[in-house]
Short mmCIF file of C-alpha atoms in Angstrom, two decimals:
data_model
loop_
_atom_site.label_atom_id
_atom_site.label_comp_id
_atom_site.label_asym_id
_atom_site.label_seq_id
_atom_site.Cartn_x
_atom_site.Cartn_y
_atom_site.Cartn_z
CA UNK Z 24 3.48 -17.78 22.78
CA UNK Z 25 2.78 -21.46 23.27
CA UNK Z 26 1.38 -23.36 20.29
CA UNK Z 27 -2.42 -23.71 20.06
CA UNK Z 28 -1.86 -27.46 19.67
CA UNK Z 29 1.24 -29.40 20.93
CA UNK Z 30 0.41 -32.25 18.49
CA UNK Z 31 -0.65 -30.52 15.28
CA UNK Z 32 -1.58 -31.65 11.80
CA UNK Z 33 -0.71 -30.25 8.35
CA UNK Z 34 -2.24 -31.09 4.99
CA UNK Z 35 -4.43 -34.03 3.83
CA UNK Z 36 -5.71 -37.39 5.07
CA UNK Z 37 -5.88 -40.43 2.88
CA UNK Z 38 -9.09 -40.62 0.78
CA UNK Z 39 -11.58 -43.43 1.53
CA UNK Z 40 -11.48 -46.10 -1.21
CA UNK Z 41 -14.38 -46.32 -3.76
CA UNK Z 42 -17.38 -46.67 -3.57
CA UNK Z 43 -17.53 -44.83 -0.26
CA UNK Z 44 -15.88 -41.77 -1.92
CA UNK Z 45 -14.76 -40.93 -5.40
CA UNK Z 46 -13.90 -37.59 -6.96
CA UNK Z 47 -16.19 -38.24 -9.93
CA UNK Z 48 -19.17 -39.12 -7.79
CA UNK Z 49 -22.57 -37.89 -9.11
CA UNK Z 50 -23.19 -36.31 -5.80
CA UNK Z 51 -19.65 -35.10 -4.85
CA UNK Z 52 -20.98 -32.85 -2.00
CA UNK Z 53 -22.66 -35.66 -0.29
CA UNK Z 54 -19.80 -38.01 -0.86
CA UNK Z 55 -17.34 -35.38 0.52
CA UNK Z 56 -19.73 -34.74 3.51
CA UNK Z 57 -19.76 -38.46 4.23
CA UNK Z 58 -15.92 -38.79 3.97
CA UNK Z 59 -15.52 -35.78 6.35
CA UNK Z 60 -18.00 -37.22 8.89
CA UNK Z 61 -16.03 -40.51 8.86
CA UNK Z 62 -12.66 -38.85 9.20
CA UNK Z 63 -13.91 -36.67 12.17
CA UNK Z 64 -15.38 -39.77 13.79
CA UNK Z 65 -12.11 -41.61 13.62
CA UNK Z 66 -10.11 -38.64 14.98
CA UNK Z 67 -12.58 -38.18 17.94
CA UNK Z 68 -12.33 -41.98 18.70
CA UNK Z 69 -8.50 -41.67 18.83
CA UNK Z 70 -8.53 -38.26 20.54
CA UNK Z 71 -6.69 -36.74 17.78
CA UNK Z 72 -6.63 -32.92 17.79
CA UNK Z 73 -7.08 -30.61 16.04
CA UNK Z 74 -9.95 -32.01 14.06
CA UNK Z 75 -9.27 -31.84 10.31
CA UNK Z 76 -11.60 -32.38 7.20
CA UNK Z 77 -8.78 -34.34 5.61
CA UNK Z 78 -8.87 -31.60 2.81
CA UNK Z 79 -11.37 -33.98 1.03
CA UNK Z 80 -12.87 -30.96 -0.76
CA UNK Z 81 -9.61 -30.29 -2.52
CA UNK Z 82 -7.59 -31.83 -5.22
CA UNK Z 83 -4.38 -30.12 -4.00
CA UNK Z 84 -3.63 -28.23 -0.92
CA UNK Z 85 -4.21 -24.82 -2.54
CA UNK Z 86 -7.18 -25.69 -4.79
CA UNK Z 87 -10.49 -24.00 -4.50
CA UNK Z 88 -9.07 -20.48 -3.67
CA UNK Z 89 -7.60 -19.29 -7.03
CA UNK Z 90 -10.64 -20.84 -8.87
CA UNK Z 91 -13.08 -18.47 -6.94
CA UNK Z 92 -11.19 -15.29 -7.72
CA UNK Z 93 -12.44 -12.95 -10.48
CA UNK Z 94 -9.69 -12.40 -12.98
CA UNK Z 95 -8.02 -15.85 -12.48
CA UNK Z 96 -8.27 -18.30 -15.45
CA UNK Z 97 -7.33 -21.92 -15.20
CA UNK Z 98 -5.03 -22.28 -18.28
CA UNK Z 99 -4.37 -25.79 -19.51
CA UNK Z 100 -1.57 -27.23 -21.75
CA UNK Z 101 1.27 -24.97 -20.38
CA UNK Z 102 4.61 -26.54 -21.50
CA UNK Z 103 6.89 -27.83 -18.88
CA UNK Z 104 9.35 -26.36 -18.08
CA UNK Z 105 9.30 -23.41 -20.49
CA UNK Z 106 6.13 -21.78 -19.08
CA UNK Z 107 7.42 -21.85 -15.59
CA UNK Z 108 10.35 -20.30 -13.61
CA UNK Z 109 13.73 -21.76 -14.33
CA UNK Z 110 14.70 -24.38 -11.86
CA UNK Z 111 11.20 -24.79 -10.42
CA UNK Z 112 11.43 -28.01 -8.49
CA UNK Z 113 8.05 -29.59 -9.54
CA UNK Z 114 8.79 -28.93 -13.27
CA UNK Z 115 11.60 -31.54 -12.67
CA UNK Z 116 9.11 -33.83 -10.89
CA UNK Z 117 6.67 -33.49 -13.87
CA UNK Z 118 9.31 -34.36 -16.33
CA UNK Z 119 10.41 -37.28 -14.54
CA UNK Z 120 6.83 -38.44 -14.40
CA UNK Z 121 6.73 -38.03 -18.26
CA UNK Z 122 4.29 -35.07 -18.20
CA UNK Z 123 5.42 -32.27 -20.49
CA UNK Z 124 2.33 -30.05 -20.07
CA UNK Z 125 0.43 -28.90 -16.97
CA UNK Z 126 -2.38 -26.46 -15.99
CA UNK Z 127 -1.94 -23.40 -13.82
CA UNK Z 128 -3.99 -20.43 -12.70
CA UNK Z 129 -3.16 -17.25 -14.72
CA UNK Z 130 -4.29 -13.69 -13.86
CA UNK Z 131 -5.96 -12.61 -16.98
CA UNK Z 132 -7.65 -9.60 -15.36
CA UNK Z 133 -7.14 -7.70 -12.16
CA UNK Z 134 -7.80 -10.01 -9.08
CA UNK Z 135 -10.87 -9.50 -7.07
CA UNK Z 136 -12.40 -11.67 -4.42
CA UNK Z 137 -16.16 -11.83 -4.84
CA UNK Z 138 -17.00 -14.80 -2.40
CA UNK Z 139 -15.42 -16.89 0.21
CA UNK Z 140 -13.49 -19.98 -1.30
CA UNK Z 141 -13.51 -22.10 1.79
CA UNK Z 142 -16.58 -21.12 3.63
CA UNK Z 143 -18.71 -23.94 2.29
CA UNK Z 144 -16.13 -26.57 3.33
CA UNK Z 145 -15.75 -24.89 6.66
CA UNK Z 146 -19.53 -25.04 7.19
CA UNK Z 147 -19.43 -28.76 6.10
CA UNK Z 148 -16.72 -29.56 8.57
CA UNK Z 149 -18.71 -27.92 11.39
CA UNK Z 150 -21.82 -29.76 10.35
CA UNK Z 151 -20.10 -33.12 10.55
CA UNK Z 152 -18.23 -32.23 13.81
CA UNK Z 153 -19.93 -32.85 16.98
CA UNK Z 154 -19.89 -29.78 18.66
CA UNK Z 155 8.94 -19.43 -18.77
CA UNK Z 156 9.45 -16.08 -17.21
CA UNK Z 157 7.70 -17.37 -14.31
CA UNK Z 158 4.96 -14.60 -14.44
CA UNK Z 159 1.40 -15.69 -13.46
CA UNK Z 160 -0.54 -13.01 -15.29
CA UNK Z 161 -1.36 -12.36 -19.01
CA UNK Z 162 0.44 -9.44 -20.75
CA UNK Z 163 -1.21 -6.09 -19.89
CA UNK Z 164 -2.85 -7.24 -16.73
CA UNK Z 165 -0.15 -6.30 -14.21
CA UNK Z 166 3.05 -4.21 -14.59
CA UNK Z 167 5.09 -6.08 -12.01
CA UNK Z 168 5.06 -8.71 -9.22
CA UNK Z 169 4.08 -6.21 -6.48
CA UNK Z 170 0.89 -5.14 -8.24
CA UNK Z 171 -0.18 -8.81 -8.71
CA UNK Z 172 0.65 -9.70 -5.13
CA UNK Z 173 -1.17 -6.60 -3.91
CA UNK Z 174 -4.52 -7.80 -5.46
CA UNK Z 175 -3.91 -11.37 -4.40
CA UNK Z 176 -3.20 -10.27 -0.74
CA UNK Z 177 -6.38 -8.30 -0.83
CA UNK Z 178 -8.27 -11.36 -1.86
CA UNK Z 179 -6.70 -13.45 0.88
CA UNK Z 180 -7.63 -10.82 3.51
CA UNK Z 181 -11.19 -10.94 2.15
CA UNK Z 182 -11.15 -14.80 2.62
CA UNK Z 183 -9.82 -14.63 6.25
CA UNK Z 184 -12.50 -12.08 7.03
CA UNK Z 185 -15.27 -14.21 5.74
CA UNK Z 186 -14.04 -17.28 7.55
CA UNK Z 187 -13.63 -15.33 10.78
CA UNK Z 188 -17.08 -13.88 10.60
CA UNK Z 189 -18.69 -17.44 10.66
CA UNK Z 190 -20.15 -18.77 13.84
CA UNK Z 191 -18.03 -20.82 16.32
CA UNK Z 192 -14.85 -19.23 15.18
CA UNK Z 193 -12.94 -20.14 18.31
CA UNK Z 194 10.36 -23.64 -1.53
CA UNK Z 195 12.60 -20.76 -2.01
CA UNK Z 196 15.52 -22.40 -0.15
CA UNK Z 197 16.09 -25.00 -2.85
CA UNK Z 198 19.46 -24.78 -4.53
CA UNK Z 199 17.88 -25.76 -7.96
CA UNK Z 200 15.32 -22.96 -7.69
CA UNK Z 201 17.97 -20.39 -6.57
CA UNK Z 202 20.14 -21.34 -9.55
CA UNK Z 203 17.28 -20.95 -11.84
CA UNK Z 204 16.54 -17.41 -10.54
CA UNK Z 205 20.13 -16.50 -11.18
CA UNK Z 206 19.98 -17.85 -14.67
CA UNK Z 207 16.92 -15.65 -15.39
CA UNK Z 208 18.61 -12.58 -13.88
CA UNK Z 209 16.19 -12.51 -10.86
CA UNK Z 210 17.58 -10.86 -7.63
CA UNK Z 211 17.07 -13.50 -5.00
CA UNK Z 212 17.04 -11.08 -2.03
CA UNK Z 213 14.47 -8.77 -3.82
CA UNK Z 214 12.32 -11.74 -4.75
CA UNK Z 215 12.31 -13.15 -1.20
CA UNK Z 216 11.61 -9.70 0.37
CA UNK Z 217 8.52 -9.46 -2.20
CA UNK Z 218 7.31 -12.91 -1.00
CA UNK Z 219 7.55 -11.93 2.74
CA UNK Z 220 5.78 -8.65 1.92
CA UNK Z 221 2.96 -10.38 0.06
CA UNK Z 222 2.45 -12.93 2.88
CA UNK Z 223 2.25 -10.14 5.52
CA UNK Z 224 -0.14 -8.21 3.24
CA UNK Z 225 -2.43 -11.19 3.07
CA UNK Z 226 -2.90 -11.12 7.01
CA UNK Z 227 -2.57 -7.41 7.45
CA UNK Z 228 -6.10 -6.81 8.56
CA UNK Z 229 -6.46 -9.85 11.01
CA UNK Z 230 -7.92 -9.10 14.43
CA UNK Z 231 -5.56 -9.35 17.45
CA UNK Z 232 -7.13 -12.58 18.65
CA UNK Z 233 -6.77 -14.53 15.44
CA UNK Z 234 -3.89 -16.97 15.51
CA UNK Z 235 -2.34 -17.69 12.11
CA UNK Z 236 0.40 -20.21 11.14
CA UNK Z 237 2.24 -20.79 7.88
CA UNK Z 238 3.64 -24.03 6.36
CA UNK Z 239 6.81 -24.17 4.34
CA UNK Z 240 5.84 -27.01 2.19
CA UNK Z 241 8.64 -29.17 0.56
CA UNK Z 242 6.20 -31.55 -0.91
CA UNK Z 243 5.68 -35.30 -0.72
CA UNK Z 244 8.06 -36.68 -3.27
CA UNK Z 245 8.89 -40.18 -2.09
CA UNK Z 246 10.08 -41.29 -5.62
CA UNK Z 247 11.99 -38.01 -6.16
CA UNK Z 248 13.51 -37.57 -2.81
CA UNK Z 249 16.64 -35.93 -4.21
CA UNK Z 250 14.66 -32.83 -5.50
CA UNK Z 251 13.31 -30.67 -2.80
CA UNK Z 252 16.66 -30.31 -1.06
CA UNK Z 253 18.02 -27.44 0.93
CA UNK Z 254 18.61 -26.18 4.43
CA UNK Z 255 16.50 -23.36 5.87
CA UNK Z 256 19.68 -21.50 6.64
CA UNK Z 257 19.38 -19.08 3.74
CA UNK Z 258 15.86 -17.89 4.46
CA UNK Z 259 15.08 -18.59 8.06
CA UNK Z 260 16.52 -15.33 9.64
CA UNK Z 261 14.32 -13.09 7.46
CA UNK Z 262 11.33 -15.49 7.38
CA UNK Z 263 11.19 -16.07 11.16
CA UNK Z 264 11.86 -12.32 12.08
CA UNK Z 265 9.92 -10.50 9.31
CA UNK Z 266 6.72 -12.60 8.86
CA UNK Z 267 3.83 -11.46 11.03
CA UNK Z 268 2.68 -15.05 11.66
CA UNK Z 269 2.30 -16.53 15.19
CA UNK Z 270 3.46 -20.14 14.23
CA UNK Z 271 5.76 -21.72 11.70
CA UNK Z 272 5.10 -25.21 10.46
CA UNK Z 273 8.56 -26.44 9.26
CA UNK Z 274 9.36 -29.76 7.52
CA UNK Z 275 12.16 -31.59 9.26
CA UNK Z 276 11.45 -35.09 8.10
CA UNK Z 277 15.05 -35.83 6.90
CA UNK Z 278 18.16 -34.03 8.11
CA UNK Z 279 19.84 -34.86 4.81
CA UNK Z 280 17.08 -33.26 2.78
CA UNK Z 281 15.93 -30.58 5.16
CA UNK Z 282 19.11 -29.61 6.91
CA UNK Z 283 19.73 -29.21 10.64
CA UNK Z 284 17.61 -27.34 13.35
CA UNK Z 285 20.37 -24.64 13.38
CA UNK Z 286 18.36 -22.01 11.67
CA UNK Z 287 15.87 -22.05 14.55
CA UNK Z 288 18.29 -20.01 16.48
CA UNK Z 289 16.76 -16.98 14.60
CA UNK Z 290 13.30 -17.49 16.13
CA UNK Z 291 12.24 -14.45 18.11
CA UNK Z 292 10.46 -14.72 21.32
CA UNK Z 293 6.60 -14.71 21.05
CA UNK Z 294 6.60 -17.11 18.07
CA UNK Z 295 6.14 -20.83 18.10
CA UNK Z 296 7.30 -23.64 15.77
CA UNK Z 297 5.62 -26.87 14.83
CA UNK Z 298 8.37 -29.53 13.84
CA UNK Z 299 7.23 -31.65 10.94
CA UNK Z 300 9.17 -34.68 12.05
CA UNK Z 301 6.54 -37.39 11.46
CA UNK Z 302 7.08 -38.54 7.84
CA UNK Z 303 4.23 -38.89 5.40
CA UNK Z 304 6.69 -40.28 2.80
CA UNK Z 305 7.21 -43.61 4.56
CA UNK Z 306 4.84 -46.05 6.22
CA UNK Z 307 7.26 -46.85 9.01
CA UNK Z 308 6.21 -45.64 12.36
CA UNK Z 309 8.63 -43.27 14.04
CA UNK Z 310 10.39 -44.39 17.23
CA UNK Z 311 9.01 -42.25 20.12
CA UNK Z 312 12.49 -41.90 21.63
CA UNK Z 313 13.88 -40.58 18.33
CA UNK Z 314 11.01 -37.99 18.24
CA UNK Z 315 11.61 -36.80 21.80
CA UNK Z 316 15.38 -36.51 21.07
CA UNK Z 317 14.79 -34.42 17.98
CA UNK Z 318 12.38 -32.15 19.87
CA UNK Z 319 14.89 -31.65 22.51
CA UNK Z 320 17.66 -30.90 19.97
CA UNK Z 321 15.61 -28.33 18.48
CA UNK Z 322 14.71 -26.81 21.85
CA UNK Z 323 18.44 -26.61 22.74
CA UNK Z 324 19.14 -24.54 19.69
CA UNK Z 325 16.23 -22.14 20.20
CA UNK Z 326 17.09 -21.81 23.94
CA UNK Z 327 20.57 -20.77 23.06
CA UNK Z 328 19.43 -18.22 20.43
CA UNK Z 329 16.80 -16.69 22.95
CA UNK Z 330 19.10 -17.05 26.00
CA UNK Z 331 16.45 -19.06 27.83
CA UNK Z 332 16.25 -22.47 29.45
CA UNK Z 333 15.46 -25.64 27.37
CA UNK Z 334 12.57 -26.28 29.69
CA UNK Z 335 11.02 -22.76 28.93
CA UNK Z 336 11.37 -23.39 25.21
CA UNK Z 337 9.71 -26.82 25.50
CA UNK Z 338 6.94 -25.34 27.41
CA UNK Z 339 6.26 -22.12 25.48
CA UNK Z 340 7.38 -22.80 21.89
CA UNK Z 341 7.48 -26.28 20.32
CA UNK Z 342 4.93 -28.60 18.91
CA UNK Z 343 5.02 -31.57 16.47
CA UNK Z 344 3.20 -32.57 13.32
CA UNK Z 345 3.37 -34.68 10.11
CA UNK Z 346 5.83 -32.99 7.70
CA UNK Z 347 3.13 -32.76 4.95
CA UNK Z 348 -0.28 -34.20 3.91
CA UNK Z 349 -0.95 -37.89 3.70
CA UNK Z 350 -3.00 -38.05 0.43
CA UNK Z 351 -0.05 -36.89 -1.75
CA UNK Z 352 1.59 -40.28 -1.79
CA UNK Z 353 0.24 -43.79 -1.39
CA UNK Z 354 2.76 -45.38 1.14
CA UNK Z 355 0.48 -45.14 4.14
CA UNK Z 356 -2.79 -47.18 4.63
CA UNK Z 357 -5.54 -45.95 6.87
CA UNK Z 358 -4.16 -47.80 9.92
CA UNK Z 359 -0.75 -46.46 9.46
CA UNK Z 360 -1.91 -42.98 8.92
CA UNK Z 361 -3.93 -43.01 12.08
CA UNK Z 362 -1.05 -44.60 13.96
CA UNK Z 363 1.29 -41.81 12.86
CA UNK Z 364 -1.42 -39.23 13.65
CA UNK Z 365 -1.77 -40.70 17.15
CA UNK Z 366 2.11 -40.95 17.70
CA UNK Z 367 2.19 -37.16 17.64
CA UNK Z 368 0.72 -37.19 21.10
#
């Protein structure tokens, strides 16, 4: 199946500088709407597709969903790293930044979706678009990970249904994390199988004409580039063949950090891959010949695995995108960001 967009986008856009937008604005909804409208206008002017909201309604890429769930409580002051899984990459990042506590959503009661989390932002985007043990629940709430993920997956299915029904609907591979799991006595294969099951449960009820992709986020860690390391080799065969998703957004910014394209040999026919080869960790504009060479390198590996021609793979399977969102780090100005977004074409 060919990708919906050949030049795709993943994650956030840079926030406009104050006073045009500020997260503490007295009228955050209006400020967000204005920022979205400006972002959409610039994307249209540069013929950048698909149109994105810039994630201006979020503080992090996942924010807004868990806060809407009944049973979830935002818990502050959790000690780093003791309150989180051993070897969790971002615990190391927080400690290097001098932060010894952080907040996290904890299931303090059974999870239930009562309203759509992102419907308001979706409507806003349409409006401005011209046509320690690592558990995440309190004691007694759930008996095991599967029960927790069952309720969470049900909530995601409800969210997808709410979004679909609106008009105009047209880091497990890291060595540090793996070693932490072994230290805690966690069976890595069982844990990964559980993650795959939970992700499939979340989209179990999607209609046949709904196209869904999944991003394997390594994070923007320009000052901690040594942390989120690891090839996809240990996870790709299961991930690419067992997940019921149409499209995989894979970060391939840096071969030293992300490994080679070799794991793409496991990609089954009927799925597509968006190569995150445009860096959001540096302001340097990628050389177009280098990007083309990397796309062709990936195509050759997929073609060999599927016993197809490189030309067929280029036509049916591959797209490119930034490796992550732009707003996580401050190395790109607006002009640099738009140049990188345009370079995807």
